[in-house]
mmCIF file of N, CA and C in Angstrom:
data_model
loop_
_atom_site.group_PDB
_atom_site.id
_atom_site.type_symbol
_atom_site.label_atom_id
_atom_site.label_comp_id
_atom_site.label_asym_id
_atom_site.label_seq_id
_atom_site.Cartn_x
_atom_site.Cartn_y
_atom_site.Cartn_z
ATOM 1 N N GLN E 1 90.468 85.786 101.734
ATOM 2 C CA GLN E 1 91.565 86.062 102.583
ATOM 3 C C GLN E 1 92.117 87.507 102.114
ATOM 4 N N VAL E 2 92.446 88.275 103.203
ATOM 5 C CA VAL E 2 92.831 89.723 102.954
ATOM 6 C C VAL E 2 94.344 89.862 103.485
ATOM 7 N N GLN E 3 95.062 90.476 102.648
ATOM 8 C CA GLN E 3 96.400 90.803 103.059
ATOM 9 C C GLN E 3 96.603 92.231 103.123
ATOM 10 N N VAL E 4 97.361 92.651 104.185
ATOM 11 C CA VAL E 4 97.763 94.123 104.373
ATOM 12 C C VAL E 4 99.172 94.178 104.683
ATOM 13 N N ALA E 5 99.672 95.367 104.226
ATOM 14 C CA ALA E 5 101.164 95.597 104.449
ATOM 15 C C ALA E 5 101.360 97.068 104.644
ATOM 16 N N GLU E 6 102.018 97.344 105.785
ATOM 17 C CA GLU E 6 102.219 98.795 106.242
ATOM 18 C C GLU E 6 103.566 99.283 105.721
ATOM 19 N N SER E 7 103.616 100.629 105.575
ATOM 20 C CA SER E 7 104.888 101.181 105.225
ATOM 21 C C SER E 7 104.775 102.664 105.708
ATOM 22 N N GLY E 8 105.956 103.231 105.728
ATOM 23 C CA GLY E 8 106.071 104.807 106.044
ATOM 24 C C GLY E 8 106.430 105.120 107.582
ATOM 25 N N GLY E 9 106.728 104.164 108.387
ATOM 26 C CA GLY E 9 107.207 104.515 109.719
ATOM 27 C C GLY E 9 108.551 105.130 109.685
ATOM 28 N N GLY E 10 108.918 105.654 110.865
ATOM 29 C CA GLY E 10 110.195 106.306 110.990
ATOM 30 C C GLY E 10 110.385 107.127 112.193
ATOM 31 N N LEU E 11 111.475 107.953 112.232
ATOM 32 C CA LEU E 11 111.802 108.750 113.317
ATOM 33 C C LEU E 11 111.353 110.178 113.025
ATOM 34 N N VAL E 12 110.625 110.848 113.967
ATOM 35 C CA VAL E 12 110.138 112.137 113.724
ATOM 36 C C VAL E 12 110.233 112.944 115.054
ATOM 37 N N GLN E 13 110.439 114.231 115.038
ATOM 38 C CA GLN E 13 110.519 115.108 116.227
ATOM 39 C C GLN E 13 109.077 115.413 116.756
ATOM 40 N N VAL E 14 109.057 115.732 117.972
ATOM 41 C CA VAL E 14 107.812 116.242 118.608
ATOM 42 C C VAL E 14 107.309 117.321 117.811
ATOM 43 N N GLY E 15 105.913 117.209 117.518
ATOM 44 C CA GLY E 15 105.252 118.279 116.753
ATOM 45 C C GLY E 15 105.203 118.059 115.226
ATOM 46 N N GLY E 16 105.996 117.084 114.831
ATOM 47 C CA GLY E 16 106.089 116.831 113.382
ATOM 48 C C GLY E 16 105.054 115.911 112.910
ATOM 49 N N SER E 17 105.115 115.601 111.578
ATOM 50 C CA SER E 17 104.075 114.715 110.946
ATOM 51 C C SER E 17 104.721 113.648 110.256
ATOM 52 N N LEU E 18 103.836 112.625 110.106
ATOM 53 C CA LEU E 18 104.340 111.396 109.410
ATOM 54 C C LEU E 18 103.025 110.825 108.800
ATOM 55 N N ARG E 19 103.282 110.101 107.585
ATOM 56 C CA ARG E 19 102.176 109.472 106.930
ATOM 57 C C ARG E 19 102.433 107.980 106.785
ATOM 58 N N LEU E 20 101.593 107.098 107.276
ATOM 59 C CA LEU E 20 101.628 105.717 107.134
ATOM 60 C C LEU E 20 100.719 105.238 106.049
ATOM 61 N N SER E 21 101.117 104.174 105.334
ATOM 62 C CA SER E 21 100.382 103.634 104.216
ATOM 63 C C SER E 21 100.191 102.136 104.428
ATOM 64 N N CYS E 22 98.988 101.743 103.977
ATOM 65 C CA CYS E 22 98.654 100.367 104.145
ATOM 66 C C CYS E 22 98.064 99.758 102.869
ATOM 67 N N ASP E 23 98.786 98.853 102.201
ATOM 68 C CA ASP E 23 98.376 98.274 100.973
ATOM 69 C C ASP E 23 97.406 97.074 101.271
ATOM 70 N N VAL E 24 96.234 97.187 100.763
ATOM 71 C CA VAL E 24 95.171 96.155 101.168
ATOM 72 C C VAL E 24 94.849 95.424 99.863
ATOM 73 N N SER E 25 94.831 94.129 100.065
ATOM 74 C CA SER E 25 94.442 93.221 98.841
ATOM 75 C C SER E 25 93.736 92.034 99.335
ATOM 76 N N GLY E 26 93.035 91.436 98.408
ATOM 77 C CA GLY E 26 92.384 90.185 98.832
ATOM 78 C C GLY E 26 90.808 90.400 98.696
ATOM 79 N N ARG E 27 90.106 89.465 99.166
ATOM 80 C CA ARG E 27 88.572 89.394 99.054
ATOM 81 C C ARG E 27 87.945 90.718 99.618
ATOM 82 N N ALA E 28 87.098 91.257 98.822
ATOM 83 C CA ALA E 28 86.408 92.465 99.306
ATOM 84 C C ALA E 28 85.493 92.205 100.565
ATOM 85 N N ARG E 29 85.022 91.039 100.690
ATOM 86 C CA ARG E 29 84.158 90.625 101.803
ATOM 87 C C ARG E 29 84.892 90.672 103.100
ATOM 88 N N GLY E 30 86.214 90.498 103.059
ATOM 89 C CA GLY E 30 86.978 90.483 104.334
ATOM 90 C C GLY E 30 87.514 91.864 104.691
ATOM 91 N N ARG E 31 87.261 92.837 103.872
ATOM 92 C CA ARG E 31 87.771 94.142 104.126
ATOM 93 C C ARG E 31 86.689 95.301 104.138
ATOM 94 N N ALA E 32 85.587 95.030 104.864
ATOM 95 C CA ALA E 32 84.472 96.039 104.985
ATOM 96 C C ALA E 32 85.076 97.225 105.746
ATOM 97 N N ALA E 33 86.003 96.939 106.526
ATOM 98 C CA ALA E 33 86.575 98.090 107.353
ATOM 99 C C ALA E 33 88.144 97.856 107.399
ATOM 100 N N VAL E 34 88.750 99.026 107.494
ATOM 101 C CA VAL E 34 90.244 98.903 107.666
ATOM 102 C C VAL E 34 90.674 99.913 108.770
ATOM 103 N N GLY E 35 91.649 99.527 109.497
ATOM 104 C CA GLY E 35 91.993 100.283 110.654
ATOM 105 C C GLY E 35 93.442 100.241 111.006
ATOM 106 N N TRP E 36 93.797 101.184 111.870
ATOM 107 C CA TRP E 36 95.128 101.215 112.455
ATOM 108 C C TRP E 36 95.119 101.026 113.950
ATOM 109 N N PHE E 37 96.043 100.265 114.449
ATOM 110 C CA PHE E 37 96.265 100.008 115.900
ATOM 111 C C PHE E 37 97.695 100.281 116.148
ATOM 112 N N ARG E 38 98.000 100.389 117.462
ATOM 113 C CA ARG E 38 99.449 100.635 117.808
ATOM 114 C C ARG E 38 99.770 99.948 119.094
ATOM 115 N N GLN E 39 100.991 99.510 119.310
ATOM 116 C CA GLN E 39 101.402 98.842 120.489
ATOM 117 C C GLN E 39 102.846 99.490 120.964
ATOM 118 N N ALA E 40 102.688 100.172 122.037
ATOM 119 C CA ALA E 40 103.944 100.644 122.628
ATOM 120 C C ALA E 40 104.652 99.630 123.429
ATOM 121 N N GLN E 41 105.944 99.797 123.553
ATOM 122 C CA GLN E 41 106.755 98.786 124.304
ATOM 123 C C GLN E 41 106.139 98.593 125.691
ATOM 124 N N GLY E 42 105.980 97.444 126.053
ATOM 125 C CA GLY E 42 105.505 97.057 127.395
ATOM 126 C C GLY E 42 103.944 97.316 127.583
ATOM 127 N N LYS E 43 103.281 97.677 126.578
ATOM 128 C CA LYS E 43 101.835 97.951 126.680
ATOM 129 C C LYS E 43 101.031 97.029 125.723
ATOM 130 N N GLU E 44 99.754 97.017 126.033
ATOM 131 C CA GLU E 44 98.881 96.228 125.023
ATOM 132 C C GLU E 44 98.567 97.025 123.825
ATOM 133 N N ARG E 45 98.233 96.253 122.819
ATOM 134 C CA ARG E 45 97.907 96.929 121.511
ATOM 135 C C ARG E 45 96.601 97.706 121.710
ATOM 136 N N GLU E 46 96.525 98.994 121.142
ATOM 137 C CA GLU E 46 95.345 99.692 121.316
ATOM 138 C C GLU E 46 94.857 100.220 119.879
ATOM 139 N N PHE E 47 93.592 100.532 119.874
ATOM 140 C CA PHE E 47 92.932 101.023 118.730
ATOM 141 C C PHE E 47 93.324 102.503 118.469
ATOM 142 N N VAL E 48 93.581 102.770 117.137
ATOM 143 C CA VAL E 48 93.882 104.128 116.769
ATOM 144 C C VAL E 48 92.791 104.759 115.930
ATOM 145 N N ALA E 49 92.430 104.163 114.832
ATOM 146 C CA ALA E 49 91.504 104.707 113.883
ATOM 147 C C ALA E 49 90.995 103.580 112.949
ATOM 148 N N MET E 50 89.792 103.853 112.451
ATOM 149 C CA MET E 50 89.276 102.846 111.461
ATOM 150 C C MET E 50 88.337 103.584 110.600
ATOM 151 N N MET E 51 88.073 102.967 109.375
ATOM 152 C CA MET E 51 87.166 103.536 108.402
ATOM 153 C C MET E 51 86.486 102.393 107.662
ATOM 154 N N SER E 52 85.250 102.581 107.216
ATOM 155 C CA SER E 52 84.673 101.699 106.311
ATOM 156 C C SER E 52 85.334 101.748 104.989
ATOM 157 N N TRP E 53 85.255 100.664 104.211
ATOM 158 C CA TRP E 53 85.945 100.601 102.997
ATOM 159 C C TRP E 53 85.298 101.690 101.945
ATOM 160 N N ARG E 54 84.070 101.886 102.176
ATOM 161 C CA ARG E 54 83.302 102.894 101.336
ATOM 162 C C ARG E 54 83.706 104.338 101.730
ATOM 163 N N GLY E 55 84.193 104.499 102.932
ATOM 164 C CA GLY E 55 84.618 105.797 103.370
ATOM 165 C C GLY E 55 83.590 106.570 104.112
ATOM 166 N N ASP E 56 82.441 106.098 104.354
ATOM 167 C CA ASP E 56 81.322 106.876 104.871
ATOM 168 C C ASP E 56 81.277 106.738 106.446
ATOM 169 N N ARG E 57 82.123 105.928 107.068
ATOM 170 C CA ARG E 57 82.203 105.865 108.534
ATOM 171 C C ARG E 57 83.657 105.861 108.922
ATOM 172 N N LYS E 58 83.977 106.798 109.840
ATOM 173 C CA LYS E 58 85.323 106.763 110.459
ATOM 174 C C LYS E 58 85.183 106.994 111.888
ATOM 175 N N THR E 59 86.206 106.327 112.633
ATOM 176 C CA THR E 59 86.155 106.439 114.065
ATOM 177 C C THR E 59 87.617 106.580 114.520
ATOM 178 N N TYR E 60 87.791 107.447 115.534
ATOM 179 C CA TYR E 60 89.093 107.646 116.073
ATOM 180 C C TYR E 60 89.220 107.422 117.589
ATOM 181 N N ALA E 61 90.324 107.052 118.069
ATOM 182 C CA ALA E 61 90.528 107.069 119.492
ATOM 183 C C ALA E 61 90.631 108.423 120.001
ATOM 184 N N ASP E 62 90.176 108.707 121.232
ATOM 185 C CA ASP E 62 90.223 110.026 121.734
ATOM 186 C C ASP E 62 91.626 110.627 121.790
ATOM 187 N N SER E 63 92.573 109.879 121.970
ATOM 188 C CA SER E 63 94.062 110.353 122.216
ATOM 189 C C SER E 63 94.573 110.819 120.730
ATOM 190 N N VAL E 64 93.895 110.475 119.621
ATOM 191 C CA VAL E 64 94.446 110.977 118.410
ATOM 192 C C VAL E 64 93.451 111.866 117.627
ATOM 193 N N LYS E 65 92.313 112.098 118.206
ATOM 194 C CA LYS E 65 91.318 112.848 117.472
ATOM 195 C C LYS E 65 91.771 114.312 117.203
ATOM 196 N N GLY E 66 91.565 114.766 115.988
ATOM 197 C CA GLY E 66 92.093 116.077 115.716
ATOM 198 C C GLY E 66 93.515 116.188 115.175
ATOM 199 N N ARG E 67 94.168 115.071 115.439
ATOM 200 C CA ARG E 67 95.624 115.080 115.061
ATOM 201 C C ARG E 67 95.908 114.003 113.897
ATOM 202 N N PHE E 68 95.145 112.878 113.890
ATOM 203 C CA PHE E 68 95.371 111.868 112.939
ATOM 204 C C PHE E 68 94.135 111.813 111.966
ATOM 205 N N THR E 69 94.488 111.464 110.742
ATOM 206 C CA THR E 69 93.395 111.320 109.740
ATOM 207 C C THR E 69 93.593 110.020 108.933
ATOM 208 N N ILE E 70 92.478 109.208 108.844
ATOM 209 C CA ILE E 70 92.541 107.985 108.113
ATOM 210 C C ILE E 70 91.876 108.200 106.788
ATOM 211 N N SER E 71 92.376 107.719 105.736
ATOM 212 C CA SER E 71 91.676 107.839 104.422
ATOM 213 C C SER E 71 92.100 106.756 103.461
ATOM 214 N N ARG E 72 91.333 106.616 102.386
ATOM 215 C CA ARG E 72 91.621 105.582 101.400
ATOM 216 C C ARG E 72 91.763 106.247 100.090
ATOM 217 N N SER E 73 92.646 105.870 99.229
ATOM 218 C CA SER E 73 92.783 106.389 97.945
ATOM 219 C C SER E 73 91.645 105.853 97.057
ATOM 220 N N ASN E 74 91.208 106.835 96.213
ATOM 221 C CA ASN E 74 90.196 106.365 95.239
ATOM 222 C C ASN E 74 90.780 105.715 94.040
ATOM 223 N N ILE E 75 92.162 105.759 93.851
ATOM 224 C CA ILE E 75 92.754 105.138 92.774
ATOM 225 C C ILE E 75 93.235 103.689 93.013
ATOM 226 N N ASN E 76 93.696 103.456 94.223
ATOM 227 C CA ASN E 76 94.162 102.116 94.524
ATOM 228 C C ASN E 76 93.723 101.832 95.930
ATOM 229 N N ASN E 77 94.156 100.631 96.400
ATOM 230 C CA ASN E 77 93.704 100.140 97.683
ATOM 231 C C ASN E 77 94.752 100.475 98.805
ATOM 232 N N ILE E 78 95.129 101.711 98.827
ATOM 233 C CA ILE E 78 95.966 102.212 99.811
ATOM 234 C C ILE E 78 95.200 102.990 100.917
ATOM 235 N N VAL E 79 95.312 102.564 102.062
ATOM 236 C CA VAL E 79 94.694 103.284 103.277
ATOM 237 C C VAL E 79 95.821 103.974 104.010
ATOM 238 N N SER E 80 95.600 105.244 104.176
ATOM 239 C CA SER E 80 96.704 105.993 104.832
ATOM 240 C C SER E 80 96.331 106.553 106.214
ATOM 241 N N LEU E 81 97.321 106.802 107.036
ATOM 242 C CA LEU E 81 97.030 107.401 108.331
ATOM 243 C C LEU E 81 98.043 108.570 108.387
ATOM 244 N N GLN E 82 97.377 109.737 108.204
ATOM 245 C CA GLN E 82 98.261 111.058 108.387
ATOM 246 C C GLN E 82 98.258 111.451 109.790
ATOM 247 N N MET E 83 99.412 111.485 110.284
ATOM 248 C CA MET E 83 99.618 111.842 111.715
ATOM 249 C C MET E 83 100.372 113.239 111.846
ATOM 250 N N SER E 84 99.774 114.128 112.600
ATOM 251 C CA SER E 84 100.288 115.388 112.801
ATOM 252 C C SER E 84 100.401 115.649 114.270
ATOM 253 N N SER E 85 101.109 116.762 114.618
ATOM 254 C CA SER E 85 101.295 117.234 115.949
ATOM 255 C C SER E 85 101.737 115.937 116.912
ATOM 256 N N LEU E 86 102.683 115.290 116.316
ATOM 257 C CA LEU E 86 103.094 113.942 117.077
ATOM 258 C C LEU E 86 103.660 114.297 118.413
ATOM 259 N N LYS E 87 103.393 113.397 119.447
ATOM 260 C CA LYS E 87 103.813 113.419 120.753
ATOM 261 C C LYS E 87 104.674 112.260 121.031
ATOM 262 N N PRO E 88 105.548 112.345 122.036
ATOM 263 C CA PRO E 88 106.391 111.124 122.498
ATOM 264 C C PRO E 88 105.493 109.952 122.735
ATOM 265 N N GLU E 89 104.337 110.120 123.251
ATOM 266 C CA GLU E 89 103.467 109.078 123.646
ATOM 267 C C GLU E 89 102.787 108.382 122.331
ATOM 268 N N ASP E 90 103.017 108.875 121.213
ATOM 269 C CA ASP E 90 102.583 108.257 119.962
ATOM 270 C C ASP E 90 103.693 107.206 119.518
ATOM 271 N N THR E 91 104.782 107.137 120.180
ATOM 272 C CA THR E 91 105.762 106.270 119.762
ATOM 273 C C THR E 91 105.242 104.791 119.968
ATOM 274 N N ALA E 92 105.319 103.989 118.968
ATOM 275 C CA ALA E 92 104.712 102.665 119.038
ATOM 276 C C ALA E 92 104.957 101.953 117.704
ATOM 277 N N VAL E 93 104.670 100.618 117.587
ATOM 278 C CA VAL E 93 104.598 99.891 116.385
ATOM 279 C C VAL E 93 103.205 100.048 115.889
ATOM 280 N N TYR E 94 102.944 100.497 114.692
ATOM 281 C CA TYR E 94 101.636 100.727 114.128
ATOM 282 C C TYR E 94 101.352 99.535 113.200
ATOM 283 N N TYR E 95 100.077 99.050 113.501
ATOM 284 C CA TYR E 95 99.604 97.903 112.689
ATOM 285 C C TYR E 95 98.450 98.313 111.843
ATOM 286 N N CYS E 96 98.366 97.859 110.680
ATOM 287 C CA CYS E 96 97.143 97.980 109.838
ATOM 288 C C CYS E 96 96.450 96.681 109.865
ATOM 289 N N ALA E 97 95.128 96.745 109.872
ATOM 290 C CA ALA E 97 94.284 95.559 109.899
ATOM 291 C C ALA E 97 93.050 95.811 109.082
ATOM 292 N N ALA E 98 92.461 94.585 108.674
ATOM 293 C CA ALA E 98 91.224 94.682 107.932
ATOM 294 C C ALA E 98 90.188 93.799 108.665
ATOM 295 N N SER E 99 88.969 94.152 108.497
ATOM 296 C CA SER E 99 87.870 93.442 109.169
ATOM 297 C C SER E 99 86.668 93.192 108.306
ATOM 298 N N PRO E 100 85.977 92.204 108.398
ATOM 299 C CA PRO E 100 84.812 91.940 107.654
ATOM 300 C C PRO E 100 83.483 92.769 108.128
ATOM 301 N N ALA E 101 83.711 93.416 109.139
ATOM 302 C CA ALA E 101 82.601 94.262 109.653
ATOM 303 C C ALA E 101 83.137 95.428 110.393
ATOM 304 N N PHE E 102 82.238 96.511 110.497
ATOM 305 C CA PHE E 102 82.848 97.799 111.078
ATOM 306 C C PHE E 102 82.727 97.642 112.621
ATOM 307 N N ARG E 103 83.506 96.783 113.134
ATOM 308 C CA ARG E 103 83.583 96.572 114.601
ATOM 309 C C ARG E 103 85.101 96.314 114.931
ATOM 310 N N ILE E 104 85.589 96.955 115.997
ATOM 311 C CA ILE E 104 86.876 96.849 116.407
ATOM 312 C C ILE E 104 87.283 95.397 116.754
ATOM 313 N N VAL E 105 86.322 94.686 117.323
ATOM 314 C CA VAL E 105 86.659 93.382 117.775
ATOM 315 C C VAL E 105 86.748 92.404 116.667
ATOM 316 N N ASP E 106 86.299 92.720 115.428
ATOM 317 C CA ASP E 106 86.334 91.821 114.261
ATOM 318 C C ASP E 106 87.577 91.961 113.341
ATOM 319 N N PHE E 107 88.513 92.729 113.695
ATOM 320 C CA PHE E 107 89.698 92.811 112.874
ATOM 321 C C PHE E 107 90.529 91.491 112.977
ATOM 322 N N ASP E 108 90.765 90.913 111.811
ATOM 323 C CA ASP E 108 91.371 89.559 111.818
ATOM 324 C C ASP E 108 92.430 89.418 110.739
ATOM 325 N N SER E 109 92.770 90.374 109.970
ATOM 326 C CA SER E 109 93.866 90.352 109.040
ATOM 327 C C SER E 109 94.812 91.462 109.408
ATOM 328 N N TRP E 110 96.052 91.032 109.707
ATOM 329 C CA TRP E 110 97.025 92.065 110.377
ATOM 330 C C TRP E 110 98.292 92.079 109.562
ATOM 331 N N GLY E 111 98.845 93.254 109.516
ATOM 332 C CA GLY E 111 100.152 93.408 108.919
ATOM 333 C C GLY E 111 101.270 93.206 109.913
ATOM 334 N N GLN E 112 102.470 93.302 109.523
ATOM 335 C CA GLN E 112 103.637 93.056 110.293
ATOM 336 C C GLN E 112 104.105 94.164 111.257
ATOM 337 N N GLY E 113 103.469 95.411 110.910
ATOM 338 C CA GLY E 113 103.698 96.544 111.725
ATOM 339 C C GLY E 113 104.865 97.440 111.266
ATOM 340 N N THR E 114 104.800 98.675 111.535
ATOM 341 C CA THR E 114 105.904 99.661 111.211
ATOM 342 C C THR E 114 106.113 100.590 112.465
ATOM 343 N N GLN E 115 107.424 100.754 112.764
ATOM 344 C CA GLN E 115 107.848 101.515 113.857
ATOM 345 C C GLN E 115 107.670 102.987 113.667
ATOM 346 N N VAL E 116 107.052 103.667 114.685
ATOM 347 C CA VAL E 116 106.944 105.145 114.611
ATOM 348 C C VAL E 116 107.659 105.552 115.985
ATOM 349 N N THR E 117 108.680 106.453 115.850
ATOM 350 C CA THR E 117 109.311 106.950 117.083
ATOM 351 C C THR E 117 109.265 108.413 117.027
ATOM 352 N N VAL E 118 108.755 109.013 118.067
ATOM 353 C CA VAL E 118 108.696 110.469 118.154
ATOM 354 C C VAL E 118 109.733 110.857 119.298
ATOM 355 N N SER E 119 110.629 111.674 118.896
ATOM 356 C CA SER E 119 111.762 112.128 119.755
ATOM 357 C C SER E 119 111.471 113.494 120.319
ATOM 358 N N SER E 120 111.834 113.674 121.607
ATOM 359 C CA SER E 120 111.568 114.997 122.191
ATOM 360 C C SER E 120 112.859 115.759 122.206
#
């Protein structure tokens, strides 16, 4: 079983930056990939970014490419999402998740989410 816990959300102005962190623990078999998803109010949850645990594969949603960067610390099991050039449409609850495979549909361990609000 894998546990994930997000932190780092908050209020930021348009064009600003914010860094989210995800503490990942549990069985290595269940965390072959770690990713970030988001859900804006009234909308369905959408994929943002994911990476293999080894760090050799990364995928981003088109809407965040060039602005967001996913990475994992070599020291601990913290997976970060560095967000820059934030837009109002980035406002959402951001969820960290883990998957036993590098496939978006396989994410099955979810955190509680952290709110990101981008003000104009």
